[in-house]
GROMACS .gro file of C-alpha atoms in nm:
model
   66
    1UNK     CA    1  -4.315  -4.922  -2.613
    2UNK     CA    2  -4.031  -4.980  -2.765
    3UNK     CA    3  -3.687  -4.848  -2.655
    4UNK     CA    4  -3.356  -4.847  -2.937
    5UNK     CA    5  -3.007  -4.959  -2.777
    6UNK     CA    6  -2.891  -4.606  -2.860
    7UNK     CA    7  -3.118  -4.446  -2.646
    8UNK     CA    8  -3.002  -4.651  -2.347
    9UNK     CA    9  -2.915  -4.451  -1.995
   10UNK     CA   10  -2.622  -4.278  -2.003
   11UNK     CA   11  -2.646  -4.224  -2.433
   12UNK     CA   12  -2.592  -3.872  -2.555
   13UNK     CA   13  -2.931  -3.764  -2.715
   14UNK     CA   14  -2.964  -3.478  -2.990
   15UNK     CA   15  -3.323  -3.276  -2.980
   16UNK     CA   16  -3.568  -3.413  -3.220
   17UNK     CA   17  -3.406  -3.773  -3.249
   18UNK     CA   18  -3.655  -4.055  -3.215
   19UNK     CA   19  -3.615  -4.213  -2.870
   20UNK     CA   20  -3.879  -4.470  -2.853
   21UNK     CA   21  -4.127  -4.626  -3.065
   22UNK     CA   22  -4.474  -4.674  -2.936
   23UNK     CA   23  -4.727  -4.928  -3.088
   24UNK     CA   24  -5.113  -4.861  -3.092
   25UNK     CA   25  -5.306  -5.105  -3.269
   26UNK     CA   26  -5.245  -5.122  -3.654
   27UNK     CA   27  -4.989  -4.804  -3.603
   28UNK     CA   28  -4.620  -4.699  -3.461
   29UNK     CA   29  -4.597  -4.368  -3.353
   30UNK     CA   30  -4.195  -4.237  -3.263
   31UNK     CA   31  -4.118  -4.074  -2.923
   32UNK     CA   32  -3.886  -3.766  -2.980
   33UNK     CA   33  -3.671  -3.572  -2.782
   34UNK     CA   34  -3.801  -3.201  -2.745
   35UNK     CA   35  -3.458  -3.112  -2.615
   36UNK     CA   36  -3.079  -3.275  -2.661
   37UNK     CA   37  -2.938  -3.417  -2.320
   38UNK     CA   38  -2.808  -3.690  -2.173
   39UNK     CA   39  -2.995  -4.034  -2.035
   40UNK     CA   40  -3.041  -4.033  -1.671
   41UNK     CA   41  -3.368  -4.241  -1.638
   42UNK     CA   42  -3.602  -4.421  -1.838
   43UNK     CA   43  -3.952  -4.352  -1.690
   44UNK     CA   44  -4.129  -4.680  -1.871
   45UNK     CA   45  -3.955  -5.015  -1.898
   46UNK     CA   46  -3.997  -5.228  -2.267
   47UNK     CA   47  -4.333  -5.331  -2.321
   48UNK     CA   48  -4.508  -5.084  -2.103
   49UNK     CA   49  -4.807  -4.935  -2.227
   50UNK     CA   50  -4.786  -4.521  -2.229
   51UNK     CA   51  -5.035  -4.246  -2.274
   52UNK     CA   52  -5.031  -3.963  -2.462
   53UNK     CA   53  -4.813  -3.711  -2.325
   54UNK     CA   54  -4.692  -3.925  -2.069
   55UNK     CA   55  -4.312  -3.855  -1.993
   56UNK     CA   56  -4.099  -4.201  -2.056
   57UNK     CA   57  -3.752  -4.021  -2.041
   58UNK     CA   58  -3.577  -3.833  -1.786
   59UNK     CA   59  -3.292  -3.639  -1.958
   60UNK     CA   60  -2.973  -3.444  -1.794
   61UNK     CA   61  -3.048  -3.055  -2.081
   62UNK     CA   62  -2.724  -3.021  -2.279
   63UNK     CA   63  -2.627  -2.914  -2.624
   64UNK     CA   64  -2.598  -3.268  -2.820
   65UNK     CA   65  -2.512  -3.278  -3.181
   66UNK     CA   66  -2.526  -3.536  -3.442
   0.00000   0.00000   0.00000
């Protein structure tokens, strides 16, 4: 897994912006947010390895633009 610096705890995220990157084999797959909020807790540190479905964000619900 791979976390962006703009998704670090505390960041303001919009709903539907790519929050992680996860790497399976020959493919990436992105990690979206289903809803904007803010950072409170990442769930998986760098480098983990994450199922599918598996939460790796814990996010405070607010309306986040941009």
């Amino acid at each position: 897994m791979h976390l962006p610096d703009r998704s670090r705890t505390g960041a303001d995220i919009p709903a539907g912006q790519v929050v992680a990157q996860v790497h399976g084999g020959r493919e990436t797959y992105e990690v979206s947010a289903q809803h904007g909020g803010q950072v409170l807790e990442w769930l998986v540190e760098e480098g983990d390895p994450v199922a599918p479905g598996q939460p790796v964000v814990r996010l405070h619900p607010a309306e986040v633009t941009g």
